[in-house]
Coordinates of N, CA and C in Angstrom, one line a residue:
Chain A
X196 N 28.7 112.9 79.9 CA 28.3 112.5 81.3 C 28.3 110.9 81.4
X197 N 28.8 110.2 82.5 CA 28.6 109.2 82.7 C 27.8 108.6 84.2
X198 N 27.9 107.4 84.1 CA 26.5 107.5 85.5 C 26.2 105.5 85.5
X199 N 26.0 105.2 86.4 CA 26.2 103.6 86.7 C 24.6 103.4 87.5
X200 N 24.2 102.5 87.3 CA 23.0 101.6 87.8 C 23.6 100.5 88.5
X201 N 23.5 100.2 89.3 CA 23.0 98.7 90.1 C 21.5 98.6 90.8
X202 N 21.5 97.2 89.9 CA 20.1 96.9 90.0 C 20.1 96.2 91.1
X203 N 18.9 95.9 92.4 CA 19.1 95.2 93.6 C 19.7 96.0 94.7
X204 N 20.1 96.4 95.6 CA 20.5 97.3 96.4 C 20.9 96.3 97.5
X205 N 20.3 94.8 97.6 CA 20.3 93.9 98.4 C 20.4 92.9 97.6
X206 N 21.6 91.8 98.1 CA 21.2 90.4 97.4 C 21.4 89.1 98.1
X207 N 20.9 88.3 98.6 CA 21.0 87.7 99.3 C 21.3 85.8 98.6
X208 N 22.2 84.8 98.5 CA 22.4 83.7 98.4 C 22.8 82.9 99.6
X209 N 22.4 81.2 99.0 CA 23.0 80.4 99.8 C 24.7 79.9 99.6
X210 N 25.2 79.9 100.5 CA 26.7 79.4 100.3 C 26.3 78.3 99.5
X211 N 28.0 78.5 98.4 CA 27.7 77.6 97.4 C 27.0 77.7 95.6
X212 N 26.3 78.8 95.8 CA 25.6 78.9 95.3 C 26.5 80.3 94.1
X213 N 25.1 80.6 93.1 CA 26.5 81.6 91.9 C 25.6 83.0 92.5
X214 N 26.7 83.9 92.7 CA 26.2 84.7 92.6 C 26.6 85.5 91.6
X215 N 25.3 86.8 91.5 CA 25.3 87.4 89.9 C 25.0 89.4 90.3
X216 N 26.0 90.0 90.4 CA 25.3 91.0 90.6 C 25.7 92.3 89.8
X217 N 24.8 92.6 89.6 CA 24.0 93.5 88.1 C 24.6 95.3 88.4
X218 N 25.4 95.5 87.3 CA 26.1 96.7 86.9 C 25.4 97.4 85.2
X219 N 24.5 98.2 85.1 CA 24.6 98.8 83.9 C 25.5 100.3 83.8
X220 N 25.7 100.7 82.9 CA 26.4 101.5 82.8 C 26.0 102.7 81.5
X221 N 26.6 104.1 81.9 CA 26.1 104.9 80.5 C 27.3 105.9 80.3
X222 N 27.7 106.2 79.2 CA 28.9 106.5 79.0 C 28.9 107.3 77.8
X223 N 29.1 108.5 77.5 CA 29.1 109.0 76.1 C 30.5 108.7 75.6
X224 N 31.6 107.6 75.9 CA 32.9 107.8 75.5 C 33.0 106.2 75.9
X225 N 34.0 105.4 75.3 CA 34.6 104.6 75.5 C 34.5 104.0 76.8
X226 N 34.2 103.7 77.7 CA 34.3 103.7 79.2 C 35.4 102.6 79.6
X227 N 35.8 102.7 80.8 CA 36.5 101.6 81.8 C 36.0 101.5 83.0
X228 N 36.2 100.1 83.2 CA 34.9 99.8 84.6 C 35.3 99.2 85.5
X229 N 35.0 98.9 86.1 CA 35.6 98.7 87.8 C 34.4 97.9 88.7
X230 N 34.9 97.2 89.9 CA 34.0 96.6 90.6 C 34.9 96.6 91.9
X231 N 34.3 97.4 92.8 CA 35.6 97.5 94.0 C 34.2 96.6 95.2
X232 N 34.9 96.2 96.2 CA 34.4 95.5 97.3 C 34.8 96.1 98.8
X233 N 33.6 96.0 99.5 CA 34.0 97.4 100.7 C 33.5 96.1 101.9
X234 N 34.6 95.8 102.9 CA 34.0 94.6 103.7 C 33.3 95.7 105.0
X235 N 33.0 95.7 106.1 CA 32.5 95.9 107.2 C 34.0 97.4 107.8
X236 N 33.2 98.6 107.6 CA 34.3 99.4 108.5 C 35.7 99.2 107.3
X237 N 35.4 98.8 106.9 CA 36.9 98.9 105.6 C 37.3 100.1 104.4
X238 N 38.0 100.3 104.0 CA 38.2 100.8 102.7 C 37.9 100.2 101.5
X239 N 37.5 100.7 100.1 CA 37.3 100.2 99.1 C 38.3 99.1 98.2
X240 N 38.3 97.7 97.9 CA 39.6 97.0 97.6 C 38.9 96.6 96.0
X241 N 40.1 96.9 95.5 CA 40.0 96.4 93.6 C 39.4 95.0 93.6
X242 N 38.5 94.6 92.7 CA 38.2 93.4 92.3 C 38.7 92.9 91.2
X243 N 38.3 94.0 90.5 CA 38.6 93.4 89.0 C 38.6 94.7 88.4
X244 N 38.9 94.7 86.6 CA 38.7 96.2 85.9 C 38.5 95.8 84.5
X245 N 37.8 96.4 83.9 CA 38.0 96.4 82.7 C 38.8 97.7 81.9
X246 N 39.2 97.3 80.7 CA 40.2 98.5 80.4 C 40.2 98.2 79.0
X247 N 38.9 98.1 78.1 CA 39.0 97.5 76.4 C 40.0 96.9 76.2
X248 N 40.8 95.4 76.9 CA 41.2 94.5 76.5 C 40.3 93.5 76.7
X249 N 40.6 92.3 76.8 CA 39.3 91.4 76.8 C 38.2 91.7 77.6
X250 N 36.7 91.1 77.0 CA 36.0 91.3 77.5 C 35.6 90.6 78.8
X251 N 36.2 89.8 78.8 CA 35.5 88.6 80.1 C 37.0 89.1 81.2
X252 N 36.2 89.0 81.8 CA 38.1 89.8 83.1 C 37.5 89.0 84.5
X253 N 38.7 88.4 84.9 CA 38.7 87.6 86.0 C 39.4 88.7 87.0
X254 N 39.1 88.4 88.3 CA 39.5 89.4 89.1 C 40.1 88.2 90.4
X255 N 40.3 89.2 91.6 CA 40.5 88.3 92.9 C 39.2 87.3 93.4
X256 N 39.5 86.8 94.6 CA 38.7 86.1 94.9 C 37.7 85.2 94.4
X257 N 38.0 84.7 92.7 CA 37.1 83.8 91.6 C 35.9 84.5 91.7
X258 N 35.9 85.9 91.3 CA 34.9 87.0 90.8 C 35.1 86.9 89.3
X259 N 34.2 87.5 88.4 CA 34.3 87.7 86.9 C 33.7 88.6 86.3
X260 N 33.6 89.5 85.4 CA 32.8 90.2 84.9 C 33.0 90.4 83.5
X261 N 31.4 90.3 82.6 CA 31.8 90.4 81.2 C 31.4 91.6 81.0
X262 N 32.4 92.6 80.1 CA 31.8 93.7 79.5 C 30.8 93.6 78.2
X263 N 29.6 93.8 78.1 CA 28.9 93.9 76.7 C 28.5 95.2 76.4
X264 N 29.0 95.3 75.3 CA 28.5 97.0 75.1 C 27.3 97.0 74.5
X265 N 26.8 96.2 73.6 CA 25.4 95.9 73.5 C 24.0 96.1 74.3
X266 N 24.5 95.6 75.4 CA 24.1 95.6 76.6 C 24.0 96.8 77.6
X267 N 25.6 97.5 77.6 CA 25.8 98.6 78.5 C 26.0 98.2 79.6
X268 N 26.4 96.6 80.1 CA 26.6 96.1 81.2 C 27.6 95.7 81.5
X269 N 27.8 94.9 82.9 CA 29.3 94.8 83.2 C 29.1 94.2 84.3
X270 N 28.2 92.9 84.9 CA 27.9 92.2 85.5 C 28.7 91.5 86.5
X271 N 28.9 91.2 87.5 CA 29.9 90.6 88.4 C 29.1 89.0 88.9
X272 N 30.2 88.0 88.0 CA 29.5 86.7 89.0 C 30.5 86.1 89.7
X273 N 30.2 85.2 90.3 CA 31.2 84.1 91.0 C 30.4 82.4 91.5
X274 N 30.8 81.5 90.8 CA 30.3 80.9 90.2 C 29.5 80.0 91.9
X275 N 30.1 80.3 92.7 CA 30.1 79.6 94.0 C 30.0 80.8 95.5
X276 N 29.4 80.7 95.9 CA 29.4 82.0 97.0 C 30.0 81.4 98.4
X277 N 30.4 82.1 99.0 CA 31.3 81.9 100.0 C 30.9 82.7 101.1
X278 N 30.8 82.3 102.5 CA 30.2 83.5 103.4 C 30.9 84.5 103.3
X279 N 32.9 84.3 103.5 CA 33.6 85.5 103.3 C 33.3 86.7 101.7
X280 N 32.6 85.6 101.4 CA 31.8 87.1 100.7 C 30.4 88.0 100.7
X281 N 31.0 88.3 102.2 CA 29.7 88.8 102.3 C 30.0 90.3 102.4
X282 N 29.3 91.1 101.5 CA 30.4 92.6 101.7 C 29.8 93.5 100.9
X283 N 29.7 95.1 100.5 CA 29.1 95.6 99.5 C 30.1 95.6 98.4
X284 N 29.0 96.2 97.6 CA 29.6 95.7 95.8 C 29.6 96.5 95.5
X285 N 30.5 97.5 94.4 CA 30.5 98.9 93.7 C 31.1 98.7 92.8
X286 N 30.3 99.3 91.7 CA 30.6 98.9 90.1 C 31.4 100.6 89.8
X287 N 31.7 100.9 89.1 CA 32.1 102.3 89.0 C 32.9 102.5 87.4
X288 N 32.7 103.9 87.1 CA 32.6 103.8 85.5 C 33.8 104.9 86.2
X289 N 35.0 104.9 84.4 CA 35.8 106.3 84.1 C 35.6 106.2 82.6
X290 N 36.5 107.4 82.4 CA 36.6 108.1 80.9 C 37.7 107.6 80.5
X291 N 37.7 106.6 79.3 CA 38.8 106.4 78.3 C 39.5 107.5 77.9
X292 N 40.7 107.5 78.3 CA 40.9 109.1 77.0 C 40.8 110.2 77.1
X293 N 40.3 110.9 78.7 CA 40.0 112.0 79.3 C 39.5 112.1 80.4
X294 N 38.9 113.2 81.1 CA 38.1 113.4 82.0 C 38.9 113.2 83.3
X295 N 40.1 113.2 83.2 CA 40.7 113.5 84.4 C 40.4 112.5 85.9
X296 N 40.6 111.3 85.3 CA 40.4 110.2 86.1 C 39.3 110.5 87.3
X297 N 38.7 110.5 86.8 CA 37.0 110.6 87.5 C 36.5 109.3 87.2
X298 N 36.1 108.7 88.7 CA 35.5 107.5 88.7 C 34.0 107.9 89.2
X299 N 32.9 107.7 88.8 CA 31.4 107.7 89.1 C 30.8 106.3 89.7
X300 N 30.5 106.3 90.8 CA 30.3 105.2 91.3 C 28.6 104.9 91.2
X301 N 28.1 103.6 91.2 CA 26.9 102.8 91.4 C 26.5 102.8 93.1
X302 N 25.5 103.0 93.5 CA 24.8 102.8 95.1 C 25.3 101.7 95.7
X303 N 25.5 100.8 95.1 CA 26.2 99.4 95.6 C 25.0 98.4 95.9
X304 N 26.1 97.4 96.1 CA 24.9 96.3 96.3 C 25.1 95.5 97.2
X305 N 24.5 95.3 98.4 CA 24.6 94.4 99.1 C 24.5 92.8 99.5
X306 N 25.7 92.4 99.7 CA 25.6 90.9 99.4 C 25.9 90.1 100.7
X307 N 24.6 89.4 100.9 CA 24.4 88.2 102.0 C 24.3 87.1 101.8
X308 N 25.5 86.4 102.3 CA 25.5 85.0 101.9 C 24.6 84.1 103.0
X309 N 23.9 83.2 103.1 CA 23.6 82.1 103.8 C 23.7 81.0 103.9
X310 N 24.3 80.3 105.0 CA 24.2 78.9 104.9 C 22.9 77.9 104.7
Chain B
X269 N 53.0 97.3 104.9 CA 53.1 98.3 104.8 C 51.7 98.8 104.7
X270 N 51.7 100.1 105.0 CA 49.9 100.7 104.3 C 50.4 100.9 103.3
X271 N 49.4 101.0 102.2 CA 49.4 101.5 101.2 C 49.2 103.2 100.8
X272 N 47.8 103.5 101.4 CA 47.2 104.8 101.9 C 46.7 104.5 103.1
X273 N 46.7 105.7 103.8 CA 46.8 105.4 105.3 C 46.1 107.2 105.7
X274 N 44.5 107.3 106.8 CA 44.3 108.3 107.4 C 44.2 108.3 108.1
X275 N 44.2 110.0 108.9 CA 44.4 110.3 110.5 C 42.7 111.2 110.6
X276 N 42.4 111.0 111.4 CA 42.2 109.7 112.3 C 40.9 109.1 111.6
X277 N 40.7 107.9 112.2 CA 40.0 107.0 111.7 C 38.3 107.4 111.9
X278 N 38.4 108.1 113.4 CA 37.3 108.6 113.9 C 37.1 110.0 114.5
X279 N 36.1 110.6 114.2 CA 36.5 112.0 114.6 C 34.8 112.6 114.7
X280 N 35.0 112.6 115.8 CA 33.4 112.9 116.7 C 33.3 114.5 116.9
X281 N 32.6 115.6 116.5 CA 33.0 116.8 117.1 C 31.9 117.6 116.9
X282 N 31.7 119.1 117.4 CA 30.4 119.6 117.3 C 30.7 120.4 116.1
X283 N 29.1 121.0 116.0 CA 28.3 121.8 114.8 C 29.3 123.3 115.3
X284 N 29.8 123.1 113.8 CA 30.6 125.2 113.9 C 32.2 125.0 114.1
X285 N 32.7 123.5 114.3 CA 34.1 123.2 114.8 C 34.5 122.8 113.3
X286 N 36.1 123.4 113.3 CA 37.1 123.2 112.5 C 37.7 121.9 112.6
X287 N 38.0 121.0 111.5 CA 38.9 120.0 111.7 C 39.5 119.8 110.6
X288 N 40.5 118.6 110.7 CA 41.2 118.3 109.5 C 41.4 116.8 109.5
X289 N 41.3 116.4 108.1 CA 41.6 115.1 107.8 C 43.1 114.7 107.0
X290 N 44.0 113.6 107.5 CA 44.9 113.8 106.7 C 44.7 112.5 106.2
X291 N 45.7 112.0 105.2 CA 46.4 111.1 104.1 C 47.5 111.5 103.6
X292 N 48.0 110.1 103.7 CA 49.3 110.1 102.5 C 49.0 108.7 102.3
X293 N 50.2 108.8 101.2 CA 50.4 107.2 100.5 C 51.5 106.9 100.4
X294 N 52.1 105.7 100.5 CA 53.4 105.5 100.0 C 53.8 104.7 98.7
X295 N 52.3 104.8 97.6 CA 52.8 103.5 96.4 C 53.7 104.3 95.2
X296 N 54.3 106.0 96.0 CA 54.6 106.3 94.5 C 53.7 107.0 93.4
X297 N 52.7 107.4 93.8 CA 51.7 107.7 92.7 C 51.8 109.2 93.0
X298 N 51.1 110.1 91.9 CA 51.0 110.9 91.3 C 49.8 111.9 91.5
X299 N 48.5 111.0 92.1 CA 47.5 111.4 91.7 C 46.3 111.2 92.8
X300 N 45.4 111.9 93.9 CA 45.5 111.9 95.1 C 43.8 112.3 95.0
X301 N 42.9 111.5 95.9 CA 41.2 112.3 95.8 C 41.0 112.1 97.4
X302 N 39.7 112.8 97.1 CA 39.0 112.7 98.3 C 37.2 112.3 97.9
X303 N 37.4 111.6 98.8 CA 35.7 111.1 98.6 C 34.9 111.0 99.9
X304 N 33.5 111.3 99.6 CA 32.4 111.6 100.7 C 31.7 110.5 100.6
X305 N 31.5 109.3 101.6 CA 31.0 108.1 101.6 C 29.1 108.7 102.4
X306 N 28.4 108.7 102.0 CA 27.0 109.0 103.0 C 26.1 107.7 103.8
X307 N 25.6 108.0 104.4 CA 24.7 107.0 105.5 C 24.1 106.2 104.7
X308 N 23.8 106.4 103.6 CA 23.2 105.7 102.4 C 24.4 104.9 101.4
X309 N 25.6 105.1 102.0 CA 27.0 104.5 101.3 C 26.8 104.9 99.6
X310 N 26.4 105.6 99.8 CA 26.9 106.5 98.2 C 28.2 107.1 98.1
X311 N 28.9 106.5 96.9 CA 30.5 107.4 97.1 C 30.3 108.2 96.0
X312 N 30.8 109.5 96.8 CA 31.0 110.4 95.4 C 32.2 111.3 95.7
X313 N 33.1 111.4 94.2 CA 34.3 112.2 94.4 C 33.7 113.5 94.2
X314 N 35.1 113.7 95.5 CA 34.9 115.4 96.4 C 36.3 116.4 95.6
X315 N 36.9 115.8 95.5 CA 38.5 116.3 94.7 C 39.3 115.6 94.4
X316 N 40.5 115.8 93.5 CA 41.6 114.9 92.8 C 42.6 116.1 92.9
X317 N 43.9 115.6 93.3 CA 45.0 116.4 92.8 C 45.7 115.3 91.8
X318 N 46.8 116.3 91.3 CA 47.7 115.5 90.6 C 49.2 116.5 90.4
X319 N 50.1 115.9 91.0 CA 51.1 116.8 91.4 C 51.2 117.9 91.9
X320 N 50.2 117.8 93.0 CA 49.9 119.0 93.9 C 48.8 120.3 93.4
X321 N 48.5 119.8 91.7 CA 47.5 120.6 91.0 C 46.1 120.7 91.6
X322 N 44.8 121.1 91.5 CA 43.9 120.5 91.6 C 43.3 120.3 90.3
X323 N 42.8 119.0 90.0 CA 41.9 119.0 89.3 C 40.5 118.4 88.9
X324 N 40.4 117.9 90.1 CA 38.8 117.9 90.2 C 38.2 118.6 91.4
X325 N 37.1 119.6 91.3 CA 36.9 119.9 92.0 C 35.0 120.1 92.2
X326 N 34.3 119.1 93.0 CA 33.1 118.8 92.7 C 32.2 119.5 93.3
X327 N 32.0 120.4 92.9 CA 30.9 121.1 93.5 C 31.0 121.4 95.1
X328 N 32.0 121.2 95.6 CA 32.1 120.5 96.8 C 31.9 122.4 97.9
X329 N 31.1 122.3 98.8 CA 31.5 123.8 99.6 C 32.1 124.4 100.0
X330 N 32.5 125.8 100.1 CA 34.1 125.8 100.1 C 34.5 126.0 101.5
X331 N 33.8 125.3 102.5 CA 34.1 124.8 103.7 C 35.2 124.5 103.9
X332 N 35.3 122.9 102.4 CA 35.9 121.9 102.5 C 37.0 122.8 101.6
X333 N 38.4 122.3 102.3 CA 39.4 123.0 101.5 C 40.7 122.0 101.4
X334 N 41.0 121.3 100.2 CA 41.8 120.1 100.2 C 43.3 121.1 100.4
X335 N 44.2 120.1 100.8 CA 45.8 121.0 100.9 C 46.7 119.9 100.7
X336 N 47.5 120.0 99.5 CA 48.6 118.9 99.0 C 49.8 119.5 99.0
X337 N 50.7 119.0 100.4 CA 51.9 119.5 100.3 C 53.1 119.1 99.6
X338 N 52.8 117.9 99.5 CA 53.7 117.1 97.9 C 52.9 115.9 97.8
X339 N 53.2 115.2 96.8 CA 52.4 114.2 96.0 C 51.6 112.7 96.6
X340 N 52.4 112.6 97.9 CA 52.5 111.8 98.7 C 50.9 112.2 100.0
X341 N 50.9 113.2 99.9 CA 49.8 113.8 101.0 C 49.2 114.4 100.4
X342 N 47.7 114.5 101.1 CA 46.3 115.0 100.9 C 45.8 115.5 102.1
X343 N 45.8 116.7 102.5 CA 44.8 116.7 103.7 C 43.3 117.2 103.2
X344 N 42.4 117.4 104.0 CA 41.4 117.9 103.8 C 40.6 118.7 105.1
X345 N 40.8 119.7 104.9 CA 40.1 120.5 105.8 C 38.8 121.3 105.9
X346 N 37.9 121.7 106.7 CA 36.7 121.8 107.0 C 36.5 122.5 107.9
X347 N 35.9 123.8 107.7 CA 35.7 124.6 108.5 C 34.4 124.5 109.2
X348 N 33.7 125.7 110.1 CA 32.3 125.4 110.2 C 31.3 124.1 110.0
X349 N 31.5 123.2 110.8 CA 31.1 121.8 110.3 C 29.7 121.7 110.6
X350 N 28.7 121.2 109.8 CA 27.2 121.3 109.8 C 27.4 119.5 110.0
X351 N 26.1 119.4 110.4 CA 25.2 117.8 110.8 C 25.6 117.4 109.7
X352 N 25.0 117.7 108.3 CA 25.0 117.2 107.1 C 26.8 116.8 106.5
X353 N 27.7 117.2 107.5 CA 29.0 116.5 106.9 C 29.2 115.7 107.6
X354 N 28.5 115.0 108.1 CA 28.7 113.5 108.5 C 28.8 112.6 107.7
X355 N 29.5 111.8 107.8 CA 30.2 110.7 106.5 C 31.3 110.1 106.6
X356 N 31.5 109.2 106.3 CA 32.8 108.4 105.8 C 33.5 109.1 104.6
X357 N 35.1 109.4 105.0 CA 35.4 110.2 104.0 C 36.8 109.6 103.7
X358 N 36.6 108.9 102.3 CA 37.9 108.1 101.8 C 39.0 109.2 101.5
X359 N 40.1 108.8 101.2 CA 41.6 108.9 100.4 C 41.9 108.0 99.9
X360 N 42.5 108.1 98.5 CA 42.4 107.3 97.3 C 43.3 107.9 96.7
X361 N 44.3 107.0 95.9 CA 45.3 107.7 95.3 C 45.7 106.3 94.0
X362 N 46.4 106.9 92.7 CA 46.6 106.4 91.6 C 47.4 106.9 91.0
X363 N 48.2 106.5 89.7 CA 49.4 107.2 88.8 C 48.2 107.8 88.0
X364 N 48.2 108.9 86.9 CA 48.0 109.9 86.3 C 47.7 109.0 85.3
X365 N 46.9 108.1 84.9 CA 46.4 107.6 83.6 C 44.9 107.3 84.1
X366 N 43.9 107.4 82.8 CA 42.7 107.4 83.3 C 42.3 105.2 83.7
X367 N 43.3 105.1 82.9 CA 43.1 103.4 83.0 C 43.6 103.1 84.3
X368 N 44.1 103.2 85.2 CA 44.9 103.2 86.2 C 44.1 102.7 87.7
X369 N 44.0 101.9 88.3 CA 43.3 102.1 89.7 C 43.5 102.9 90.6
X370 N 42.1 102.9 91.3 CA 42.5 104.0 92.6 C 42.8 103.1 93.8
X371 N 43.8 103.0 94.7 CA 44.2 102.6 96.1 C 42.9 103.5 96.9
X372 N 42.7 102.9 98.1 CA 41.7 103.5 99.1 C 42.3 103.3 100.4
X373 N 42.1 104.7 100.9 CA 42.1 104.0 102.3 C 41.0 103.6 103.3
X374 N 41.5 103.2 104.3 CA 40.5 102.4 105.2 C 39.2 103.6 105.6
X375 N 39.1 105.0 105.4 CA 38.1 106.1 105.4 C 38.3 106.8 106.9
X376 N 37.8 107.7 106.9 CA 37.8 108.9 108.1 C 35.9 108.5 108.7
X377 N 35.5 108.3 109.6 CA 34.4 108.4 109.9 C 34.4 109.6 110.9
X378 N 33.4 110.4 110.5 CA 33.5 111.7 111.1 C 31.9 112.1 111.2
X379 N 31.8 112.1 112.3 CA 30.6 112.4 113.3 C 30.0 113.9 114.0
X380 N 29.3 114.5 113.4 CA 29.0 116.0 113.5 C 27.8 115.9 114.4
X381 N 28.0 116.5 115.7 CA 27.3 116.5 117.3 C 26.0 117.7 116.9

């Protein structure tokens, strides 16, 4: 079984500013992870992925996320916030190696930028 | 171009009425879902085909009855429609590897009277 936490449900920064938002994750198998971005009335758009090559994975729009498996996390920052990033956030876990491309998604996280 | 693309975007109708949602894609892929978006924007997958197979099938009621007439299309259909299937309901498609992304489309908002 696999299954995703996002901590925060809301997060709110000033433009400019880093934002940080929080993916744990649980996985009995190898996982691959994902961070998709849903703007207003939109469909879900790729950010970034991990896929057990490097751990640090840069995505669109100077987003980033490190995998720690130590941890069980998979964190999304961007060092500088932008109003156009104002949008929800969905972390989402699959199965290395099986499972029939099943993605399990996180509640998401809502992100408000401010001037 | 769209990528994945559904009909219709909005779809307002009463409790006990039949309808249908479609999709296709055109990136070439293999591999085709449906997802139930809720008022609470929780996504959770509803079904996967993969070359017209099904292979995921989530618990979902058998209301809902997905139909893949080649690889390219996904419809989704729904009979007897209750309050509680109100939702945003994606289409999402990928090649057949679990590493692979899923394409989305823009979602079906469908409104139960």
């Amino acid at each position: 079984a696999q299954s995703v936490t996002q901590l925060g449900s809301h997060v709110s920064v000033s433009e400019g500013a880093l934002v940080l938002l929080r993916c744990n994750y649980s996985s009995s198998v190898p996982p691959y992870l994902f961070w998709y971005v849903q703007y207003p009335n939109q469909g879900l758009q790729l950010l970034l992925k991990y896929t057990s090559a490097a751990t640090l994975v840069k995505g669109i729009n100077g987003f980033e996320a490190e995998f720690k498996k130590s941890e069980t996390s998979f964190h999304l920052t961007k060092p500088s916030a932008h109003m156009s990033d104002a949008a929800e956030y969905f972390c989402a876990v699959g199965l290395l190696g099986g499972g029939g491309n099943k993605l399990t998604f996180g509640t998401g996280t809502q992100l408000k930028v401010e001037l | 171009d769209t990528a994945v693309s559904q009909t219709p975007k909005y779809l307002v109708t009463q409790m006990g009425n039949d309808k249908s949602i479609k999709c296709e894609q055109n990136l070439g892929h293999d591999t085709m879902y449906w997802y139930k978006q809720d008022s609470k924007k929780f996504l959770k997958i509803m079904f996967s085909y993969n070359n017209k197979e099904l292979i995921i099938n989530e618990t979902v009621p058998n209301r809902f009855s997905p139909k893949s007439p080649d690889k390219a299309h996904l419809n989704l259909h729904i009979n007897s429609l209750e309050l509680g299937d109100s939702a945003v309901y994606f289409c999402a498609s990928s090649q057949w590897d679990t590493q692979e992304t899923q394409y989305f489309g823009p979602g079906t908002r469908l409104l139960v009277l």
